[in-house]
CSV table of C-alpha atoms and ligand atoms in Angstrom, one decimal:
chain,number,residue,atom,x,y,z
A,210,MET,CA,54.7,-45.8,-4.0
A,211,ASP,CA,56.0,-48.4,-6.7
A,212,ASN,CA,55.4,-48.4,-10.7
A,213,LEU,CA,52.6,-51.1,-11.7
A,214,LEU,CA,52.4,-51.0,-15.1
A,215,GLU,CA,55.1,-48.8,-16.9
A,216,VAL,CA,55.3,-47.7,-20.7
A,217,GLU,CA,58.4,-46.7,-22.2
A,218,ASN,CA,58.3,-45.1,-25.7
A,219,VAL,CA,55.9,-46.9,-27.4
A,220,SER,CA,54.9,-47.1,-31.0
A,221,ILE,CA,53.2,-48.8,-33.5
A,222,SER,CA,52.7,-48.5,-36.5
A,223,PHE,CA,51.2,-50.9,-39.8
A,224,ILE,CA,52.8,-52.0,-43.2
A,225,GLN,CA,50.7,-50.1,-45.5
A,226,TYR,CA,50.5,-51.0,-49.9
A,227,THR,CA,50.3,-47.6,-51.8
A,228,LYS,CA,50.9,-47.5,-55.2
A,229,GLY,CA,52.5,-50.5,-57.2
A,230,LEU,CA,54.3,-53.0,-54.6
A,231,ASN,CA,55.5,-50.1,-51.9
A,232,GLN,CA,55.2,-49.8,-48.8
A,233,ARG,CA,55.3,-47.1,-46.1
A,234,ASP,CA,55.5,-47.6,-42.0
A,235,LEU,CA,52.1,-45.7,-41.1
A,236,LYS,CA,52.6,-44.5,-37.3
A,237,VAL,CA,49.8,-44.1,-35.4
A,238,ILE,CA,51.9,-44.3,-32.0
A,239,THR,CA,54.8,-42.7,-32.3
A,240,ASP,CA,56.0,-42.2,-29.0
A,241,LEU,CA,54.0,-43.2,-25.8
A,242,THR,CA,55.2,-43.1,-22.1
A,243,LEU,CA,53.5,-43.1,-19.1
A,244,ASP,CA,53.4,-45.0,-15.7
A,245,ILE,CA,50.8,-46.3,-12.9
A,246,SER,CA,51.2,-46.8,-9.5
A,247,GLU,CA,48.8,-49.1,-7.2
A,248,GLY,CA,45.7,-47.7,-6.0
A,249,GLU,CA,46.1,-44.4,-9.1
A,250,ILE,CA,43.7,-43.6,-11.8
A,251,LEU,CA,45.5,-42.4,-14.7
A,252,ALA,CA,43.5,-41.5,-17.5
A,253,VAL,CA,44.5,-41.2,-21.5
A,254,LEU,CA,43.2,-39.3,-23.1
A,255,GLY,CA,43.3,-39.0,-26.9
A,256,SER,CA,40.3,-38.3,-29.7
A,257,SER,CA,39.2,-40.8,-31.6
A,258,GLY,CA,40.8,-42.8,-33.9
A,259,SER,CA,44.5,-41.7,-32.1
A,260,GLY,CA,45.6,-45.6,-31.1
A,261,LYS,CA,44.1,-46.0,-27.8
A,262,SER,CA,42.5,-49.2,-28.4
A,263,LEU,CA,45.9,-50.2,-29.9
A,264,LEU,CA,47.7,-48.9,-26.4
A,265,ALA,CA,45.4,-51.4,-24.8
A,266,HIS,CA,45.7,-54.3,-26.9
A,267,ALA,CA,49.9,-53.2,-26.8
A,268,ILE,CA,49.5,-54.1,-23.3
A,269,PHE,CA,47.4,-57.1,-23.3
A,270,GLY,CA,49.7,-58.4,-26.4
A,271,ILE,CA,46.5,-58.8,-28.5
A,272,LEU,CA,47.2,-56.4,-31.2
A,273,PRO,CA,46.7,-57.2,-35.0
A,274,GLY,CA,49.5,-59.1,-36.8
A,275,ASN,CA,50.1,-56.9,-39.2
A,276,ALA,CA,51.0,-54.2,-36.3
A,277,ASN,CA,54.9,-53.3,-35.5
A,278,LEU,CA,55.2,-52.7,-31.9
A,279,ASN,CA,58.1,-51.0,-30.1
A,280,GLY,CA,59.3,-49.8,-27.0
A,281,LYS,CA,59.1,-51.2,-23.3
A,282,ILE,CA,56.3,-52.3,-21.7
A,283,LYS,CA,57.0,-53.1,-17.8
A,284,PHE,CA,54.8,-54.8,-15.0
A,285,LYS,CA,56.1,-54.6,-11.4
A,286,GLY,CA,59.5,-53.3,-13.2
A,287,LYS,CA,59.7,-56.0,-15.4
A,288,GLU,CA,59.7,-55.3,-18.9
A,289,LEU,CA,56.8,-57.9,-20.6
A,290,SER,CA,57.6,-60.3,-23.6
A,291,GLN,CA,54.8,-61.6,-25.4
A,292,GLU,CA,54.9,-65.0,-23.3
A,293,ASP,CA,54.8,-63.0,-20.3
A,294,LYS,CA,51.9,-60.9,-21.4
A,295,GLU,CA,50.2,-64.0,-22.6
A,296,GLU,CA,51.0,-65.3,-18.8
A,297,ILE,CA,49.4,-62.5,-17.1
A,298,ARG,CA,46.4,-61.4,-19.0
A,299,GLY,CA,43.4,-61.9,-17.6
A,300,LYS,CA,44.7,-62.7,-14.1
A,301,ASN,CA,47.7,-59.8,-12.8
A,302,ILE,CA,45.9,-57.5,-15.4
A,303,VAL,CA,42.6,-57.1,-16.8
A,304,LEU,CA,40.7,-55.8,-19.6
A,305,VAL,CA,37.6,-53.9,-19.6
A,306,PRO,CA,37.0,-53.7,-23.4
A,307,GLN,CA,35.3,-51.2,-25.6
A,308,SER,CA,32.1,-53.1,-26.3
A,309,VAL,CA,30.0,-56.2,-25.0
A,310,ASN,CA,30.9,-57.7,-28.5
A,311,PHE,CA,34.8,-58.9,-27.0
A,312,LEU,CA,31.9,-61.2,-25.1
A,313,ASP,CA,31.8,-64.5,-26.8
A,314,PRO,CA,28.1,-64.3,-27.9
A,315,LEU,CA,27.3,-68.1,-27.8
A,316,MET,CA,28.4,-68.3,-24.0
A,317,LYS,CA,26.2,-67.4,-21.2
A,318,ILE,CA,27.6,-64.6,-19.0
A,319,SER,CA,28.6,-66.5,-15.5
A,320,ASP,CA,30.7,-68.8,-18.4
A,321,ILE,CA,32.3,-65.9,-19.7
A,322,ALA,CA,32.7,-64.5,-16.1
A,323,ILE,CA,33.9,-67.2,-14.4
A,324,GLY,CA,36.4,-68.0,-17.2
A,325,HIS,CA,39.1,-71.0,-17.4
A,326,CYS,CA,38.7,-73.6,-14.4
A,327,ASP,CA,41.9,-76.4,-13.4
A,328,SER,CA,39.2,-78.4,-11.9
A,329,GLU,CA,35.8,-78.6,-11.0
A,330,GLU,CA,36.8,-77.3,-7.2
A,331,GLU,CA,37.8,-74.4,-8.8
A,332,ARG,CA,34.4,-73.8,-10.9
A,333,LYS,CA,32.6,-74.2,-7.6
A,334,GLU,CA,34.8,-71.8,-6.0
A,335,LYS,CA,34.6,-68.6,-8.7
A,336,LYS,CA,30.8,-69.4,-9.4
A,337,ILE,CA,30.6,-68.9,-5.2
A,338,ARG,CA,32.5,-65.5,-5.5
A,339,GLN,CA,30.9,-64.8,-9.3
A,340,ARG,CA,27.9,-64.9,-7.7
A,341,GLU,CA,28.9,-62.1,-4.9
A,342,ILE,CA,30.3,-59.5,-7.4
A,343,PHE,CA,27.2,-60.1,-9.7
A,344,GLU,CA,25.2,-59.0,-6.7
A,345,HIS,CA,27.6,-56.2,-5.6
A,346,TYR,CA,27.2,-54.9,-8.9
A,347,ASN,CA,22.8,-55.5,-9.2
A,348,LEU,CA,22.8,-58.2,-11.6
A,349,ASP,CA,20.5,-60.8,-10.5
A,350,PRO,CA,20.7,-64.3,-11.0
A,351,GLU,CA,18.4,-64.5,-14.5
A,352,VAL,CA,21.7,-62.9,-15.6
A,353,ASP,CA,24.0,-65.5,-15.2
A,354,ASP,CA,21.9,-67.5,-17.7
A,355,MET,CA,21.3,-64.5,-20.2
A,356,TYR,CA,23.9,-64.5,-23.4
A,357,PRO,CA,25.5,-60.8,-24.1
A,358,PHE,CA,23.3,-60.1,-26.9
A,359,GLN,CA,20.7,-60.0,-24.2
A,360,LEU,CA,21.9,-57.6,-22.1
A,361,SER,CA,21.0,-53.6,-21.8
A,362,GLY,CA,24.0,-51.1,-21.9
A,363,GLY,CA,24.2,-50.8,-18.5
A,364,MET,CA,24.2,-54.4,-17.5
A,365,ALA,CA,26.8,-55.0,-20.1
A,366,ARG,CA,29.3,-52.2,-18.4
A,367,ARG,CA,28.2,-54.0,-14.7
A,368,VAL,CA,29.4,-57.2,-16.2
A,369,LEU,CA,32.7,-56.4,-18.1
A,370,VAL,CA,33.6,-54.4,-15.0
A,371,SER,CA,32.4,-57.6,-12.5
A,372,THR,CA,34.0,-59.5,-14.6
A,373,ALA,CA,37.4,-57.9,-14.8
A,374,LEU,CA,36.9,-58.0,-10.6
A,375,LEU,CA,36.5,-61.4,-10.4
A,376,ALA,CA,40.1,-62.1,-11.8
A,377,ASP,CA,41.2,-60.2,-8.0
A,378,PRO,CA,43.6,-57.7,-10.8
A,379,ASP,CA,46.3,-55.6,-9.9
A,380,LEU,CA,45.5,-53.6,-12.7
A,381,VAL,CA,42.4,-52.6,-14.7
A,382,VAL,CA,42.3,-51.4,-18.6
A,383,ALA,CA,39.4,-49.8,-19.4
A,384,ASP,CA,39.1,-49.2,-22.9
A,385,GLU,CA,36.7,-46.4,-23.4
A,386,PRO,CA,34.0,-47.5,-20.5
A,387,THR,CA,31.5,-44.6,-20.8
A,388,PRO,CA,29.9,-43.3,-24.5
A,389,GLY,CA,26.6,-44.1,-25.4
A,390,LEU,CA,25.8,-44.5,-21.4
A,391,ASP,CA,23.1,-42.2,-20.2
A,392,GLU,CA,24.2,-40.2,-17.5
A,393,LYS,CA,23.3,-42.4,-14.4
A,394,THR,CA,25.3,-45.5,-15.8
A,395,VAL,CA,28.2,-43.1,-16.6
A,396,GLU,CA,28.2,-41.7,-12.8
A,397,GLU,CA,28.0,-45.6,-11.6
A,398,THR,CA,30.3,-46.8,-14.1
A,399,LEU,CA,32.9,-44.0,-13.1
A,400,ASN,CA,32.6,-45.2,-8.9
A,401,HIS,CA,33.6,-48.4,-10.0
A,402,PHE,CA,36.7,-47.2,-10.5
A,403,LYS,CA,37.2,-45.6,-7.5
A,404,HIS,CA,36.0,-48.6,-5.8
A,405,MET,CA,38.6,-50.3,-7.3
A,406,LYS,CA,41.3,-47.9,-6.4
A,407,ASP,CA,39.6,-47.8,-2.9
A,408,GLN,CA,41.0,-51.1,-3.0
A,409,GLY,CA,44.2,-50.6,-3.9
A,410,ILE,CA,44.0,-51.7,-8.1
A,411,GLY,CA,45.9,-49.5,-10.6
A,412,VAL,CA,43.1,-48.4,-13.3
A,413,LEU,CA,44.0,-47.2,-16.9
A,414,LEU,CA,41.3,-45.1,-18.2
A,415,ILE,CA,41.6,-44.7,-21.8
A,416,THR,CA,39.3,-42.2,-23.4
A,417,HIS,CA,37.9,-39.1,-25.1
A,418,ASP,CA,36.2,-37.9,-22.5
A,419,ILE,CA,37.5,-35.6,-20.8
A,420,HIS,CA,34.6,-35.2,-18.4
A,421,ALA,CA,35.3,-38.5,-17.1
A,422,ALA,CA,38.6,-38.5,-17.1
A,423,LEU,CA,38.4,-35.5,-14.7
A,424,GLU,CA,36.3,-37.1,-12.6
A,425,VAL,CA,37.6,-39.7,-11.5
A,426,ALA,CA,41.6,-39.5,-12.3
A,427,ASP,CA,43.9,-38.8,-10.3
A,428,ARG,CA,46.5,-37.9,-13.0
A,429,ILE,CA,45.6,-37.5,-17.1
A,430,GLY,CA,47.5,-38.2,-19.8
A,431,ILE,CA,47.2,-36.1,-23.1
A,432,PHE,CA,47.5,-38.0,-26.1
A,433,TYR,CA,48.2,-36.1,-29.0
A,434,SER,CA,48.7,-37.1,-32.8
A,435,GLY,CA,50.7,-40.0,-31.9
A,436,TYR,CA,52.8,-38.5,-28.7
A,437,VAL,CA,51.8,-38.0,-24.9
A,438,ILE,CA,52.7,-34.2,-24.7
A,439,GLU,CA,51.5,-33.6,-21.2
A,440,ILE,CA,50.7,-35.9,-18.3
A,441,ALA,CA,49.2,-33.4,-15.5
A,442,LEU,CA,47.2,-33.7,-11.9
A,443,LYS,CA,43.8,-33.6,-11.9
A,444,GLU,CA,43.9,-30.7,-10.0
A,445,ASP,CA,46.0,-28.7,-12.7
A,446,PHE,CA,43.0,-28.8,-14.9
A,447,SER,CA,41.3,-25.8,-12.0
A,448,GLY,CA,41.0,-21.9,-12.4
A,449,ASP,CA,42.1,-21.1,-15.4
A,450,GLY,CA,44.6,-23.7,-15.8
A,451,GLU,CA,47.7,-21.5,-14.9
A,452,ASN,CA,49.0,-25.3,-13.5
A,453,LEU,CA,48.8,-26.7,-16.9
A,454,LEU,CA,52.1,-26.6,-19.0
A,455,HIS,CA,51.7,-28.0,-22.4
A,456,PRO,CA,49.6,-25.1,-24.9
A,457,TYR,CA,47.2,-28.0,-26.3
A,458,THR,CA,46.4,-28.8,-22.8
A,459,LYS,CA,45.4,-25.1,-21.9
A,460,SER,CA,42.9,-24.8,-24.7
A,461,LEU,CA,42.0,-27.9,-24.3
A,462,PHE,CA,40.7,-26.6,-20.5
A,463,LYS,CA,39.3,-23.6,-22.0
A,464,ALA,CA,36.8,-25.5,-24.6
A,465,LEU,CA,34.9,-27.2,-21.8
A,466,PRO,CA,31.5,-25.4,-21.8
A,467,ALA,CA,32.3,-24.3,-17.8
A,468,ASN,CA,35.5,-22.2,-19.3
A,469,GLY,CA,33.8,-20.5,-22.4
A,470,PHE,CA,33.6,-23.4,-25.1
A,471,GLU,CA,37.0,-21.4,-27.0
A,472,VAL,CA,37.8,-23.3,-30.0
A,473,ILE,CA,40.8,-24.7,-30.4
A,474,LYS,CA,42.2,-23.6,-34.2
A,475,GLY,CA,43.2,-25.5,-36.5
A,476,HIS,CA,43.6,-29.9,-36.5
A,477,GLN,CA,45.7,-32.5,-35.1
A,478,PRO,CA,48.4,-33.8,-37.8
A,479,LEU,CA,47.2,-36.7,-38.9
A,480,HIS,CA,48.7,-40.2,-38.9
A,481,GLY,CA,51.3,-40.3,-41.5
A,482,GLU,CA,51.9,-36.9,-41.7
A,483,ILE,CA,55.4,-36.4,-42.1
A,484,ILE,CA,55.8,-33.8,-39.2
A,485,LYS,CA,59.9,-32.9,-38.6
A,486,GLY,CA,59.3,-30.4,-35.4
A,487,CYS,CA,57.0,-30.6,-32.4
A,488,PRO,CA,53.6,-32.1,-33.5
A,489,TYR,CA,52.2,-28.8,-32.1
A,490,TYR,CA,53.8,-26.5,-34.5
A,491,ASP,CA,51.0,-25.3,-36.7
A,492,ARG,CA,48.4,-24.4,-33.9
A,493,CYS,CA,50.9,-23.2,-31.2
A,494,ASP,CA,51.0,-19.4,-30.3
A,495,MET,CA,54.0,-19.4,-28.3
A,496,LYS,CA,56.3,-21.2,-30.9
A,497,PHE,CA,59.7,-20.5,-32.0
A,498,ASP,CA,62.3,-21.1,-34.2
A,499,ARG,CA,63.8,-24.5,-32.9
A,500,CYS,CA,60.1,-26.0,-32.6
A,501,LYS,CA,60.1,-25.6,-36.1
A,502,GLU,CA,63.3,-27.9,-36.8
A,503,GLU,CA,63.5,-30.2,-33.7
A,504,ARG,CA,61.1,-32.5,-31.6
A,505,PRO,CA,60.4,-31.7,-27.9
A,506,GLU,CA,61.3,-34.6,-25.8
A,507,LEU,CA,58.7,-36.0,-23.1
A,508,VAL,CA,60.4,-33.9,-19.8
A,509,ASP,CA,60.0,-34.8,-16.2
A,510,VAL,CA,59.1,-31.6,-14.6
A,511,GLY,CA,58.6,-32.6,-11.0
A,512,ASN,CA,55.6,-33.5,-9.1
A,513,ASN,CA,54.9,-36.4,-10.8
A,514,LYS,CA,54.3,-34.2,-14.0
A,515,LYS,CA,55.8,-34.7,-17.4
A,516,VAL,CA,55.5,-32.3,-20.3
A,517,ARG,CA,57.0,-32.0,-24.2
A,518,CYS,CA,57.8,-28.9,-24.5
A,519,PHE,CA,61.1,-27.0,-25.2
A,520,LYS,CA,59.8,-24.2,-23.0
A,521,TYR,CA,60.2,-26.6,-20.1
A,522,GLU,CA,63.6,-26.9,-21.0
A,523,GLU,CA,66.8,-26.1,-18.7
A,524,GLY,CA,67.8,-22.6,-20.7
A,525,GLU,CA,64.6,-21.6,-22.7
B,881,ATP,N1,44.5,-54.0,-38.2
B,881,ATP,C1,44.7,-52.3,-38.3
B,881,ATP,N2,45.7,-52.2,-39.6
B,881,ATP,C2,45.9,-51.1,-39.8
B,881,ATP,N3,45.7,-49.7,-39.1
B,881,ATP,C3,44.8,-49.8,-38.7
B,881,ATP,C4,44.3,-51.5,-37.6
B,881,ATP,N4,43.8,-51.3,-36.4
B,881,ATP,C5,43.6,-49.9,-36.5
B,881,ATP,N5,44.8,-49.2,-37.4
B,881,ATP,C6,44.6,-47.7,-37.5
B,881,ATP,O1,44.9,-47.2,-36.0
B,881,ATP,C7,44.2,-46.4,-35.8
B,881,ATP,C8,43.8,-45.6,-33.8
B,881,ATP,O2,42.7,-47.1,-33.8
B,881,ATP,P1,42.3,-47.3,-32.3
B,881,ATP,O3,40.9,-48.2,-32.9
B,881,ATP,O4,43.5,-47.8,-31.4
B,881,ATP,O5,41.7,-45.5,-31.8
B,881,ATP,P2,40.9,-45.7,-30.7
B,881,ATP,O6,41.6,-43.9,-30.6
B,881,ATP,O7,40.6,-46.4,-30.0
B,881,ATP,O8,39.8,-44.6,-31.5
B,881,ATP,P3,38.0,-44.8,-30.7
B,881,ATP,O9,38.0,-43.6,-30.0
B,881,ATP,O10,37.2,-44.9,-32.2
B,881,ATP,O11,38.2,-46.3,-30.0
B,881,ATP,C9,42.7,-46.2,-36.6
B,881,ATP,O12,42.2,-45.3,-37.1
B,881,ATP,C10,43.7,-46.9,-37.7
B,881,ATP,O13,44.3,-45.9,-38.4
B,882,SF4,S1,57.6,-26.7,-28.4
B,882,SF4,FE1,57.2,-25.0,-29.4
B,882,SF4,S2,55.9,-25.5,-31.0
B,882,SF4,FE2,56.2,-27.2,-29.4
B,882,SF4,S3,54.6,-26.9,-28.3
B,882,SF4,FE3,56.0,-25.8,-27.1
B,882,SF4,S4,56.6,-23.7,-27.5
B,882,SF4,FE4,54.6,-24.6,-29.0
B,883,MG,MG1,39.5,-47.3,-29.4
C-alpha cells in the first residue's frame, strides 16, 4: 500500500524569553516520524500538552507564528511547502479539530460545512451533498440553520465529521475527538472513523485516550517526551504485552485496568529539560551504560513496526 502521509523527523520549538533579553529554543516536539497508508487508521498516543495539536497544525500549515518547524511532511510522496499545505487543506486533507470552537461562531452550520464555493452552481451541488451526509449522521434539517453554540456535544462531533467528509478527502486528521463525550457518543464517533477507513480514507487519530486508540487504530504511535518511541500494531496490545517492544509501551499496557493498573514510576521529562541520552533513561529498568550518553534512533524492525531503543539495535 502506498503511503499517503509521511512525517519525517519533525521537530517544533518556540523561542522563549528568559531573564533579560536572553532567548532559548523550547523544544516541544524533538523527533516525530510516522506514516499512514490509504485505508489505514494510525493513532498517535500522547499525554496532554505533549504537542499533539501542534503536530496536526504543522500538517495543515497553521502553526502559531512563533513556532519553528523542522523536518519533512510529505503527501503522496511529495514534500509539502507552506503553499502546498494551503492548497490541499480542506480538500485532500481535512482536519477534524479538537474543539467546536474552531467553527466560526457567526456562521450557520450548513454554510460552515459547505465552505467556499466558486459558483452558485457549485454551492447548489454541495448543499445537496451536505444534506445527504448530514442525514446519514442523523443531523436534521433544522441543524443547517443553527449556529455552533446551539449544538450539543454529540451533534457538534457529528457536524465536524460530516464537514470533513463533505470535502471528499484522502486523509482525515482527527485531533482528540473523544474527550468529554458520553460512552455512546464515543462509540459513535469512533465508528465514523472506521467508516472512513472502509472508504479507503487514511485517518490520523491524535489522542491521549488509549482505549479509543485500541478500539479503532491499525497501528499506534507512542509519543513520549517529544519523541515517537514506538509504532506498534494494534494486535501487539494483547496477552501479556509480549509483542510490544519499548519498555514504556509495555508499562502503558500493564497500566490498563484489565491488566492490573500497574503504576509507571517516575515522570516524563518536561519540555525544555535537556536530556543527553535516551528520553526514557530515568524510568527504564532495562537501561545500560550507553543509554545515558547516546540517544537511540527510531529503527524499523519490520512488519510495519518501529522502536526507539538500543535493545533492538543489531549487536545489542
Ligand atoms: N504559541 C505557543 N507559544 C509557546 N508555546 C506553545 C504555543 N503553543 C503551544 N505551546 C507549547 O506546546 C505544548 C503542546 O501544545 P499542544 O496544544 O500541541 O499539546 P496537546 O498534546 O495537543 O495537548 P492537549 O492534550 O491538552 O490537547 C504546550 O504545552 C505549550 O508548552
Ligand atoms: S535505550 Fe536504554 S534506557 Fe532507553 S528504553 Fe532502551 S534500554 Fe531503556
Ligand atoms: Mg491538543
